[in-house]
Amino acid sequence: MTSTFEALALSPTLLSVVADLGYARPTPIQCAAIPPLLAGKDVIGQSRTGSGKTAAFALPILQRIDLEERGLQALVVCPTRELSAQVARDFRALGRRHAGLTVVELVGGQPSRPQRDALERGAHIAVGTPGRLVDHVQSRSLKTESLTTLVLDEADRILDMGFADEVEAILRALPVVRQTVLFSATFPESITAISEAYQCDAVRVRIADPDEAKDEIRQLQVVTDAQDRFHALCWLLHEFPHESALIFCNFKATVAELATTLANADISADRLDGDLDQFHRDQVLARFRNGSIRLLIATDVAGRGIDIEGLDLVINYELPQQSEIYVHRIGRTGRAGKSGTAISLTIVGQDKRIRAIEELTGVEIEIVERHAGNEVGLGVLLRSLAQGAKMETILISGGRKDKVRPGDILGALTGDAGGLRGKDVGKIEIQERLSYVAVERTVARAAVERLNRGRIKGKRFRATLVRGTATARGSNAGDRSSSRRW
Ligand code: AMP
């Protein structure tokens, strides 16, 4: 689709601004999102940073803004302070010919007073982070009566950082008749749920990415034998690049053995089986979801009902006995608009089971050749896989009961001099009495120290790095006595 800004029916003022900024033509997301947004429709858009998404929602907002009206007309919710600053900057740049336009930033980590004063004096557009926005909405310093447009920018990241309650509180406080715009890189069920609850006849805008197969699961098998299974696993982990992978085994003894072997080779791996108590189970899942574990080895029983999806790789270390279990296992990949790969290690003589699965799914499970002739040795493979995860998880001894909110943790980590950058902080999960926060591995120790030295909500909490359960060295193997096999 080639288009021009003129063809998008932008005002002469905005056309001259985009020309000033050197934008030759609209990006695909701008072509697709600007017309429905100018028409006042709700939009749910897929976007990545760098796609030009900010201008895609900022231009229509600027075109529809009434500069005479001093009440707040547009509110943009961002996951981090950095993004808020950038979005506010973009609004000011694109609004440079809107004389008298006022854009305020309402983010945490800074005194609220000047923000309240700015709102009091009158602002057309506000951009901010969820926690602080809720404070302003609840104290009525942010009045929502004249608001016509709400944007959730990087909505998936907002939810990932644990701000679901704040988003709900903001959405509930807004006038019923308004335009609701949702931009997100991925579409997990939580985003679809927000769209269904708070948008009306939303126009879905998705830019086809040629590299992306939509919602597809590639199903493959690697034929091996019992002695060679582990080597085959390492080969395929090496061969199929992945951020994280879920590996299913039929029995918990296999899970424990595999997880320990991988972890002892300094590969980021942990286990999830019926022997883990609830606390460790939650902990492992939180770490897997937030990128602190690359490989999670699980049994079906432990894997049932767990809340992870959109994985890029699922491996059947062993084929399950029943085809339905196979379907359930591989369903964890390829969701949320992403493609995924499911690979099964099979052994000669399992043809009947594979046929049954193929019949049930209607898809052929393709055989991947392993070139057994010039095989890479196990040691070499293990060394190539030996890398830590991108993130580490910090456990904080305070949760919902202590009124700890994601913004408080984010604030404690990033605020003041010497703090972490917003982009070093990952998912934040607040539970009843404790919280998990993911931070970049390189800054993890500094982050723990900072949390232990400082306060959250004026209180002191204990922060510790969460260690894996799978290594022989640091194993919590006390529960091996259980008689269950999975
Ligand atoms: P964003 O995806 O909003 O983070 O935008 C990425 C960058 O692209 C920003 O620096 C924008 O200034 C720039 N940009 C946005 N729209 C256009 C366009 N139509 N042509 C060229 N650059 C653009």
Short mmCIF file of C-alpha atoms and ligand atoms in Angstrom, two decimals:
data_model
loop_
_atom_site.label_atom_id
_atom_site.label_comp_id
_atom_site.label_asym_id
_atom_site.label_seq_id
_atom_site.Cartn_x
_atom_site.Cartn_y
_atom_site.Cartn_z
CA MET A 1 0.00 0.00 0.00
CA THR A 2 1.62 3.26 -1.06
CA SER A 3 -0.10 6.35 0.15
CA THR A 4 0.62 9.96 0.92
CA PHE A 5 -0.15 12.04 3.97
CA GLU A 6 -2.45 14.14 1.75
CA ALA A 7 -4.47 11.05 0.89
CA LEU A 8 -4.98 10.44 4.63
CA ALA A 9 -6.96 13.69 4.86
CA LEU A 10 -4.64 15.38 7.33
CA SER A 11 -5.08 19.11 7.82
CA PRO A 12 -2.78 21.55 5.95
CA THR A 13 -1.17 22.44 9.29
CA LEU A 14 -0.22 18.86 10.06
CA LEU A 15 0.86 18.26 6.46
CA SER A 16 3.33 21.09 6.77
CA VAL A 17 4.60 19.71 10.09
CA VAL A 18 5.25 16.19 8.75
CA ALA A 19 7.03 17.81 5.80
CA ASP A 20 9.14 19.84 8.28
CA LEU A 21 10.04 16.68 10.12
CA GLY A 22 11.11 15.08 6.86
CA TYR A 23 8.50 12.31 6.81
CA ALA A 24 8.24 11.57 3.09
CA ARG A 25 5.30 9.20 3.30
CA PRO A 26 3.21 7.55 5.97
CA THR A 27 4.37 4.23 7.35
CA PRO A 28 2.04 1.20 6.93
CA ILE A 29 0.65 1.52 10.46
CA GLN A 30 -0.06 5.20 9.83
CA CYS A 31 -1.85 4.42 6.52
CA ALA A 32 -4.01 1.86 8.26
CA ALA A 33 -4.72 3.58 11.57
CA ILE A 34 -5.06 7.28 10.73
CA PRO A 35 -8.32 7.13 8.69
CA PRO A 36 -10.38 5.22 11.31
CA LEU A 37 -8.88 7.33 14.12
CA LEU A 38 -9.78 10.57 12.30
CA ALA A 39 -13.30 9.17 11.91
CA GLY A 40 -13.46 8.80 15.69
CA LYS A 41 -13.49 5.00 15.69
CA ASP A 42 -11.96 2.72 18.30
CA VAL A 43 -8.81 1.05 17.02
CA ILE A 44 -6.82 -1.96 18.18
CA GLY A 45 -3.47 -1.86 16.42
CA GLN A 46 -0.46 -4.08 16.24
CA SER A 47 2.69 -2.09 16.39
CA ARG A 48 6.33 -2.27 17.17
CA THR A 49 8.66 0.47 18.27
CA GLY A 50 10.01 2.11 15.18
CA SER A 51 6.88 1.47 13.12
CA GLY A 52 5.77 5.09 13.44
CA LYS A 53 2.94 4.16 15.82
CA THR A 54 3.25 7.27 17.96
CA ALA A 55 2.52 9.56 15.01
CA ALA A 56 -0.23 7.13 13.97
CA PHE A 57 -2.25 8.04 17.07
CA ALA A 58 -0.79 11.52 17.74
CA LEU A 59 -1.67 13.02 14.35
CA PRO A 60 -5.41 12.21 14.54
CA ILE A 61 -5.54 13.41 18.15
CA LEU A 62 -3.89 16.69 17.17
CA GLN A 63 -6.22 17.12 14.23
CA ARG A 64 -9.29 16.67 16.40
CA ILE A 65 -8.13 18.70 19.38
CA ASP A 66 -10.04 21.85 20.33
CA LEU A 67 -7.43 24.36 21.48
CA GLU A 68 -10.08 26.69 22.89
CA GLU A 69 -11.27 24.02 25.31
CA ARG A 70 -9.01 23.99 28.37
CA GLY A 71 -10.20 20.62 29.69
CA LEU A 72 -8.17 17.47 29.11
CA GLN A 73 -9.10 15.89 25.78
CA ALA A 74 -6.65 13.05 25.25
CA LEU A 75 -4.92 10.72 27.68
CA VAL A 76 -2.09 8.35 26.70
CA VAL A 77 -1.07 5.57 29.10
CA CYS A 78 2.49 4.23 28.67
CA PRO A 79 4.30 1.40 30.50
CA THR A 80 7.42 3.39 31.40
CA ARG A 81 8.53 6.91 32.14
CA GLU A 82 10.94 6.84 29.21
CA LEU A 83 8.18 6.00 26.78
CA SER A 84 5.97 8.70 28.32
CA ALA A 85 8.71 11.24 27.79
CA GLN A 86 9.19 10.16 24.21
CA VAL A 87 5.47 10.22 23.43
CA ALA A 88 5.12 13.68 24.99
CA ARG A 89 8.09 14.84 22.93
CA ASP A 90 6.51 13.50 19.75
CA PHE A 91 3.21 15.26 20.58
CA ARG A 92 5.06 18.54 21.04
CA ALA A 93 7.02 18.10 17.82
CA LEU A 94 3.95 17.19 15.77
CA GLY A 95 1.91 19.89 17.54
CA ARG A 96 4.46 22.66 16.94
CA ARG A 97 1.98 24.61 14.78
CA HIS A 98 -0.81 24.26 17.34
CA ALA A 99 -0.41 27.57 19.14
CA GLY A 100 -1.11 27.22 22.85
CA LEU A 101 -1.13 23.41 22.84
CA THR A 102 -0.36 22.04 26.31
CA VAL A 103 0.96 18.53 26.86
CA VAL A 104 1.63 17.35 30.43
CA GLU A 105 3.60 14.35 31.61
CA LEU A 106 2.18 12.52 34.61
CA VAL A 107 4.76 9.97 35.66
CA GLY A 108 5.88 8.48 38.95
CA GLY A 109 9.20 9.20 40.65
CA GLN A 110 8.60 12.93 40.56
CA PRO A 111 6.63 15.16 42.90
CA SER A 112 2.90 15.24 42.07
CA ARG A 113 2.45 18.87 43.02
CA PRO A 114 3.78 20.47 39.80
CA GLN A 115 1.77 17.91 37.83
CA ARG A 116 -1.39 18.88 39.74
CA ASP A 117 -0.66 22.56 39.14
CA ALA A 118 -0.18 21.96 35.42
CA LEU A 119 -3.50 20.10 35.23
CA GLU A 120 -5.13 22.90 37.18
CA ARG A 121 -3.89 25.50 34.68
CA GLY A 122 -5.36 23.41 31.87
CA ALA A 123 -3.84 20.83 29.54
CA HIS A 124 -5.09 19.41 26.27
CA ILE A 125 -3.15 16.17 26.32
CA ALA A 126 -1.74 14.11 29.19
CA VAL A 127 0.79 11.31 28.87
CA GLY A 128 1.79 9.17 31.81
CA THR A 129 2.41 5.91 33.61
CA PRO A 130 -0.44 3.89 35.16
CA GLY A 131 0.26 4.28 38.90
CA ARG A 132 0.59 8.06 38.86
CA LEU A 133 -2.38 8.43 36.51
CA VAL A 134 -4.57 6.51 38.94
CA ASP A 135 -3.44 8.81 41.77
CA HIS A 136 -4.40 11.88 39.75
CA VAL A 137 -7.71 10.37 38.67
CA GLN A 138 -8.61 9.34 42.22
CA SER A 139 -7.64 12.67 43.76
CA ARG A 140 -9.64 14.37 41.00
CA SER A 141 -6.69 16.51 40.00
CA LEU A 142 -7.17 14.83 36.63
CA LYS A 143 -10.73 15.51 35.55
CA THR A 144 -12.02 13.21 32.89
CA GLU A 145 -15.27 14.94 31.86
CA SER A 146 -13.99 16.49 28.63
CA LEU A 147 -11.83 13.55 27.65
CA THR A 148 -12.57 12.23 24.16
CA THR A 149 -9.65 9.88 23.45
CA LEU A 150 -7.79 7.34 25.53
CA VAL A 151 -4.72 5.54 24.19
CA LEU A 152 -3.05 2.51 25.77
CA ASP A 153 0.41 2.48 24.20
CA GLU A 154 2.37 -0.79 24.36
CA ALA A 155 -0.62 -2.29 26.10
CA ASP A 156 0.94 -5.75 26.39
CA ARG A 157 3.94 -4.31 28.19
CA ILE A 158 1.66 -2.33 30.53
CA LEU A 159 -0.02 -5.60 31.52
CA ASP A 160 3.29 -7.48 31.64
CA MET A 161 4.53 -5.00 34.18
CA GLY A 162 1.54 -5.83 36.36
CA PHE A 163 -0.58 -2.73 35.83
CA ALA A 164 -3.88 -4.50 35.02
CA ASP A 165 -5.66 -3.08 38.09
CA GLU A 166 -4.47 0.45 37.35
CA VAL A 167 -5.59 0.20 33.72
CA GLU A 168 -9.03 -0.97 34.85
CA ALA A 169 -9.27 1.84 37.38
CA ILE A 170 -8.43 4.42 34.71
CA LEU A 171 -10.80 2.94 32.13
CA ARG A 172 -13.65 2.82 34.64
CA ALA A 173 -13.19 6.49 35.52
CA LEU A 174 -13.56 7.71 31.95
CA PRO A 175 -16.69 8.99 30.20
CA VAL A 176 -18.60 6.21 28.48
CA VAL A 177 -18.65 7.95 25.14
CA ARG A 178 -15.07 8.22 24.06
CA GLN A 179 -12.58 6.86 21.60
CA THR A 180 -10.46 4.03 22.98
CA VAL A 181 -7.25 3.18 21.18
CA LEU A 182 -5.08 0.22 21.97
CA PHE A 183 -1.62 -0.34 20.55
CA SER A 184 0.24 -3.52 21.35
CA ALA A 185 3.05 -5.64 19.91
CA THR A 186 1.33 -8.89 20.83
CA PHE A 187 -2.24 -9.91 21.54
CA PRO A 188 -2.45 -12.26 24.50
CA GLU A 189 -5.92 -13.04 25.85
CA SER A 190 -5.65 -10.28 28.45
CA ILE A 191 -5.46 -7.64 25.70
CA THR A 192 -8.38 -9.13 23.79
CA ALA A 193 -10.35 -9.08 27.05
CA ILE A 194 -9.69 -5.36 27.57
CA SER A 195 -10.66 -4.68 23.97
CA GLU A 196 -13.92 -6.59 24.40
CA ALA A 197 -14.76 -4.91 27.67
CA TYR A 198 -13.85 -1.32 26.85
CA GLN A 199 -13.88 -0.86 23.08
CA CYS A 200 -16.83 -0.51 20.78
CA ASP A 201 -16.73 -1.93 17.21
CA ALA A 202 -12.96 -1.57 17.22
CA VAL A 203 -11.21 -1.48 13.87
CA ARG A 204 -8.38 -3.97 13.94
CA VAL A 205 -5.22 -2.73 12.33
CA ARG A 206 -2.54 -5.24 11.65
CA ILE A 207 0.45 -4.75 9.48
CA ALA A 208 1.41 -7.89 7.63
CA ASP A 209 4.96 -8.72 8.46
CA PRO A 210 6.47 -10.85 5.72
CA ASP A 211 8.67 -12.69 8.22
CA GLU A 212 5.76 -13.67 10.32
CA ALA A 213 3.56 -16.68 9.87
CA LYS A 214 0.39 -15.95 11.73
CA ASP A 215 -0.73 -18.17 14.56
CA GLU A 216 0.91 -21.12 12.89
CA ILE A 217 2.48 -24.09 14.55
CA ARG A 218 5.12 -25.90 12.57
CA GLN A 219 5.12 -29.54 13.60
CA LEU A 220 8.31 -31.49 13.24
CA GLN A 221 9.85 -34.72 14.46
CA VAL A 222 13.40 -35.85 14.94
CA VAL A 223 13.86 -39.59 14.81
CA THR A 224 16.28 -40.85 17.43
CA ASP A 225 16.71 -43.78 19.80
CA ALA A 226 16.65 -44.15 23.55
CA GLN A 227 20.43 -43.80 24.01
CA ASP A 228 20.69 -40.83 21.72
CA ARG A 229 17.68 -38.89 22.92
CA PHE A 230 19.57 -36.34 25.02
CA HIS A 231 22.07 -35.67 22.25
CA ALA A 232 19.20 -35.19 19.79
CA LEU A 233 17.55 -32.73 22.18
CA CYS A 234 20.70 -30.64 22.44
CA TRP A 235 21.09 -30.71 18.69
CA LEU A 236 17.62 -29.40 18.08
CA LEU A 237 17.92 -26.74 20.79
CA HIS A 238 21.03 -25.62 18.96
CA GLU A 239 19.42 -25.85 15.54
CA PHE A 240 16.14 -24.06 16.33
CA PRO A 241 16.81 -20.64 17.85
CA HIS A 242 14.40 -19.70 20.63
CA GLU A 243 13.93 -17.20 23.42
CA SER A 244 12.44 -19.84 25.66
CA ALA A 245 11.28 -23.40 25.23
CA LEU A 246 8.97 -25.72 27.12
CA ILE A 247 10.12 -29.35 27.11
CA PHE A 248 7.60 -32.05 28.02
CA CYS A 249 8.50 -35.45 29.45
CA ASN A 250 6.15 -38.27 30.34
CA PHE A 251 7.50 -38.90 33.85
CA LYS A 252 8.83 -36.73 36.61
CA ALA A 253 11.99 -38.81 36.97
CA THR A 254 12.90 -37.84 33.41
CA VAL A 255 12.07 -34.20 34.17
CA ALA A 256 14.34 -34.15 37.20
CA GLU A 257 17.19 -35.87 35.38
CA LEU A 258 16.96 -33.65 32.32
CA ALA A 259 16.65 -30.41 34.26
CA THR A 260 19.60 -31.29 36.48
CA THR A 261 21.80 -32.36 33.57
CA LEU A 262 21.07 -29.16 31.63
CA ALA A 263 21.43 -26.87 34.64
CA ASN A 264 24.73 -28.50 35.60
CA ALA A 265 26.00 -27.74 32.10
CA ASP A 266 25.26 -24.06 32.87
CA ILE A 267 22.26 -24.01 30.60
CA SER A 268 19.39 -21.90 31.89
CA ALA A 269 16.87 -24.62 32.74
CA ASP A 270 14.48 -25.53 35.51
CA ARG A 271 11.78 -28.08 36.21
CA LEU A 272 8.07 -28.11 36.83
CA ASP A 273 6.64 -31.36 38.12
CA GLY A 274 4.11 -32.64 40.61
CA ASP A 275 6.74 -32.75 43.37
CA LEU A 276 7.12 -29.01 43.62
CA ASP A 277 5.13 -27.34 46.35
CA GLN A 278 2.86 -24.47 45.40
CA PHE A 279 5.42 -21.82 46.35
CA HIS A 280 8.20 -23.23 44.17
CA ARG A 281 5.79 -23.94 41.37
CA ASP A 282 4.59 -20.31 41.29
CA GLN A 283 8.17 -19.18 41.51
CA VAL A 284 9.36 -21.29 38.57
CA LEU A 285 6.42 -20.17 36.45
CA ALA A 286 6.99 -16.51 37.28
CA ARG A 287 10.64 -16.89 36.30
CA PHE A 288 9.80 -18.67 33.07
CA ARG A 289 7.17 -16.06 32.12
CA ASN A 290 9.52 -13.18 32.79
CA GLY A 291 12.50 -14.52 30.84
CA SER A 292 14.67 -15.70 33.75
CA ILE A 293 14.57 -19.34 32.62
CA ARG A 294 15.12 -20.33 29.01
CA LEU A 295 14.20 -23.99 29.22
CA LEU A 296 11.40 -25.30 31.36
CA ILE A 297 11.14 -29.08 31.68
CA ALA A 298 7.65 -30.22 32.68
CA THR A 299 5.32 -33.16 33.08
CA ASP A 300 1.78 -32.97 31.75
CA VAL A 301 0.23 -32.98 35.18
CA ALA A 302 2.34 -30.05 36.28
CA GLY A 303 1.86 -28.36 32.94
CA ARG A 304 -1.92 -28.52 33.02
CA GLY A 305 -3.68 -25.21 33.38
CA ILE A 306 -0.50 -23.19 33.64
CA ASP A 307 -0.66 -19.70 32.37
CA ILE A 308 1.98 -19.51 29.68
CA GLU A 309 1.40 -19.04 26.01
CA GLY A 310 2.96 -17.66 22.90
CA LEU A 311 6.17 -19.69 23.31
CA ASP A 312 8.30 -20.00 20.23
CA LEU A 313 9.33 -23.60 20.87
CA VAL A 314 7.66 -26.60 22.48
CA ILE A 315 9.51 -29.91 22.57
CA ASN A 316 8.18 -33.37 23.25
CA TYR A 317 11.19 -35.11 24.74
CA GLU A 318 8.95 -38.16 24.59
CA LEU A 319 5.74 -38.56 22.61
CA PRO A 320 2.76 -38.64 24.96
CA GLN A 321 0.61 -41.78 25.14
CA GLN A 322 -2.51 -39.97 23.98
CA SER A 323 -2.97 -37.74 20.96
CA GLU A 324 -5.09 -35.28 22.95
CA ILE A 325 -2.17 -34.64 25.27
CA TYR A 326 0.02 -33.91 22.27
CA VAL A 327 -2.46 -31.31 21.04
CA HIS A 328 -2.62 -29.74 24.48
CA ARG A 329 1.15 -29.59 24.79
CA ILE A 330 1.83 -27.96 21.44
CA GLY A 331 -1.03 -25.49 21.92
CA ARG A 332 1.28 -23.44 24.12
CA THR A 333 3.20 -22.27 21.11
CA GLY A 334 2.06 -20.22 18.14
CA ARG A 335 -0.53 -18.20 20.01
CA ALA A 336 -0.92 -14.47 20.40
CA GLY A 337 -0.26 -13.76 16.75
CA LYS A 338 3.14 -15.44 16.78
CA SER A 339 4.33 -18.47 14.89
CA GLY A 340 5.71 -21.37 16.83
CA THR A 341 7.47 -24.65 16.39
CA ALA A 342 6.62 -27.95 18.04
CA ILE A 343 9.23 -30.68 17.76
CA SER A 344 8.87 -34.26 18.95
CA LEU A 345 11.69 -36.70 19.53
CA THR A 346 10.37 -39.97 18.19
CA ILE A 347 11.80 -43.45 18.00
CA VAL A 348 11.46 -46.11 15.38
CA GLY A 349 8.25 -48.07 15.89
CA GLN A 350 6.12 -45.08 16.93
CA ASP A 351 4.54 -44.70 13.49
CA LYS A 352 1.11 -45.68 14.70
CA ARG A 353 1.09 -43.06 17.41
CA ILE A 354 2.27 -40.41 14.98
CA ARG A 355 -0.44 -41.37 12.47
CA ALA A 356 -3.06 -41.02 15.20
CA ILE A 357 -1.81 -37.55 16.09
CA GLU A 358 -1.70 -36.51 12.44
CA GLU A 359 -5.27 -37.69 12.01
CA LEU A 360 -6.43 -35.74 15.01
CA THR A 361 -4.68 -32.50 14.02
CA GLY A 362 -5.02 -32.88 10.26
CA VAL A 363 -1.40 -31.82 9.90
CA GLU A 364 1.56 -33.89 8.83
CA ILE A 365 4.46 -34.02 11.27
CA GLU A 366 7.46 -33.43 9.08
CA ILE A 367 10.68 -35.37 9.68
CA VAL A 368 13.83 -33.29 10.22
CA GLU A 369 17.03 -34.98 9.13
CA ARG A 370 19.93 -34.83 11.54
CA HIS A 371 22.82 -35.56 9.17
CA ALA A 372 24.14 -38.24 11.45
CA GLY A 373 27.28 -38.43 9.28
CA ASN A 374 28.96 -35.21 10.44
CA GLU A 375 27.39 -35.00 13.84
CA VAL A 376 28.43 -32.25 16.22
CA GLY A 377 29.61 -33.80 19.49
CA LEU A 378 27.55 -33.49 22.66
CA GLY A 379 30.22 -31.50 24.48
CA VAL A 380 30.34 -28.88 21.75
CA LEU A 381 26.55 -28.61 21.71
CA LEU A 382 26.33 -28.24 25.47
CA ARG A 383 28.92 -25.50 25.46
CA SER A 384 27.09 -23.64 22.72
CA LEU A 385 23.87 -23.81 24.73
CA ALA A 386 25.51 -22.71 27.96
CA GLN A 387 24.23 -19.21 28.33
CA GLY A 388 22.23 -17.67 31.09
CA ALA A 389 18.79 -16.19 30.62
CA LYS A 390 18.42 -12.53 29.73
CA MET A 391 16.68 -11.67 32.97
CA GLU A 392 16.95 -12.54 36.65
CA THR A 393 14.11 -12.58 39.12
CA ILE A 394 14.06 -10.75 42.42
CA LEU A 395 11.68 -11.90 45.14
CA ILE A 396 10.36 -9.10 47.33
CA SER A 397 8.80 -9.90 50.69
CA GLY A 398 5.77 -7.65 50.15
CA GLY A 399 2.65 -8.08 48.02
CA ARG A 400 -0.96 -7.00 47.61
CA LYS A 401 -1.61 -7.38 51.34
CA ASP A 402 1.09 -4.79 51.94
CA LYS A 403 -0.51 -2.54 49.31
CA VAL A 404 2.55 -2.85 47.10
CA ARG A 405 1.78 -1.89 43.51
CA PRO A 406 3.91 -2.40 40.39
CA GLY A 407 4.56 1.33 40.18
CA ASP A 408 6.01 1.32 43.69
CA ILE A 409 8.53 -1.39 42.76
CA LEU A 410 9.34 0.28 39.46
CA GLY A 411 9.78 3.56 41.32
CA ALA A 412 12.05 2.01 43.96
CA LEU A 413 14.23 0.51 41.21
CA THR A 414 14.42 3.41 38.80
CA GLY A 415 13.93 6.54 40.90
CA ASP A 416 16.60 9.05 41.95
CA ALA A 417 20.28 9.05 41.09
CA GLY A 418 21.91 5.77 40.18
CA GLY A 419 18.62 4.00 39.55
CA LEU A 420 18.00 1.40 36.87
CA ARG A 421 16.68 2.42 33.47
CA GLY A 422 13.06 1.51 32.78
CA LYS A 423 14.18 -0.80 30.02
CA ASP A 424 16.23 -2.88 32.46
CA VAL A 425 13.06 -3.78 34.33
CA GLY A 426 10.83 -6.56 33.00
CA LYS A 427 7.65 -8.17 34.17
CA ILE A 428 6.42 -7.33 37.66
CA GLU A 429 4.06 -9.82 39.31
CA ILE A 430 2.40 -8.89 42.57
CA GLN A 431 1.04 -11.79 44.58
CA GLU A 432 -0.78 -11.89 47.89
CA ARG A 433 2.22 -11.56 50.20
CA LEU A 434 5.17 -11.31 47.86
CA SER A 435 6.19 -9.96 44.49
CA TYR A 436 8.47 -10.99 41.65
CA VAL A 437 10.26 -8.52 39.46
CA ALA A 438 12.46 -9.36 36.49
CA VAL A 439 15.52 -7.25 35.85
CA GLU A 440 18.31 -7.48 33.27
CA ARG A 441 20.89 -10.00 34.46
CA THR A 442 23.75 -7.49 34.32
CA VAL A 443 22.09 -5.15 36.83
CA ALA A 444 20.44 -7.78 39.04
CA ARG A 445 22.82 -7.55 41.99
CA ALA A 446 22.74 -3.76 42.00
CA ALA A 447 18.95 -3.92 41.88
CA VAL A 448 18.77 -6.23 44.91
CA GLU A 449 21.09 -3.96 46.90
CA ARG A 450 19.08 -0.95 45.94
CA LEU A 451 15.83 -2.57 47.05
CA ASN A 452 17.32 -3.71 50.35
CA ARG A 453 18.75 -0.28 51.07
CA GLY A 454 15.65 1.65 50.10
CA ARG A 455 11.99 1.55 50.92
CA ILE A 456 8.86 0.65 49.03
CA LYS A 457 5.80 2.60 50.08
CA GLY A 458 7.84 3.90 53.00
CA LYS A 459 8.41 0.38 54.30
CA ARG A 460 11.41 -1.89 54.24
CA PHE A 461 11.09 -5.24 52.49
CA ARG A 462 13.57 -8.00 51.93
CA ALA A 463 14.70 -8.54 48.37
CA THR A 464 16.57 -11.66 47.23
CA LEU A 465 17.62 -13.11 43.92
CA VAL A 466 15.63 -16.24 43.12
CA ARG A 467 17.80 -19.26 42.46
CA GLY A 468 16.90 -22.22 40.30
CA THR A 469 15.61 -25.46 41.78
CA ALA A 470 17.19 -27.77 39.25
CA THR A 471 20.91 -27.90 39.91
CA ALA A 472 22.34 -30.77 41.88
CA ARG A 473 24.26 -28.15 43.87
CA GLY A 474 21.36 -26.00 44.98
CA SER A 475 18.60 -28.56 44.69
CA ASN A 476 15.53 -28.63 46.89
CA ALA A 477 15.49 -32.35 46.46
CA GLY A 478 13.88 -33.02 49.82
CA ASP A 479 10.62 -33.81 48.12
CA ARG A 480 11.88 -36.77 46.11
CA SER A 481 10.21 -39.16 48.52
CA SER A 482 6.84 -38.68 46.87
CA SER A 483 5.51 -41.82 45.25
CA ARG A 484 3.88 -40.09 42.29
CA ARG A 485 5.46 -40.76 38.92
CA TRP A 486 4.59 -37.38 37.35
P1 AMP B 1 7.70 5.10 16.79
O1 AMP B 1 7.35 3.78 16.18
O2 AMP B 1 6.48 5.93 17.08
O3 AMP B 1 8.60 4.95 17.98
O4 AMP B 1 8.47 5.98 15.68
C1 AMP B 1 9.76 5.66 15.23
C2 AMP B 1 10.47 6.83 14.57
O5 AMP B 1 10.00 7.04 13.24
C3 AMP B 1 10.31 8.15 15.27
O6 AMP B 1 11.60 8.70 15.42
C4 AMP B 1 9.47 9.01 14.35
O7 AMP B 1 9.88 10.37 14.40
C5 AMP B 1 9.77 8.42 13.00
N1 AMP B 1 8.62 8.47 12.07
C6 AMP B 1 7.31 8.36 12.37
N2 AMP B 1 6.57 8.42 11.26
C7 AMP B 1 7.41 8.56 10.21
C8 AMP B 1 7.24 8.67 8.78
N3 AMP B 1 6.05 8.64 8.23
N4 AMP B 1 8.34 8.79 8.02
C9 AMP B 1 9.56 8.82 8.59
N5 AMP B 1 9.80 8.72 9.92
C10 AMP B 1 8.75 8.59 10.74
#
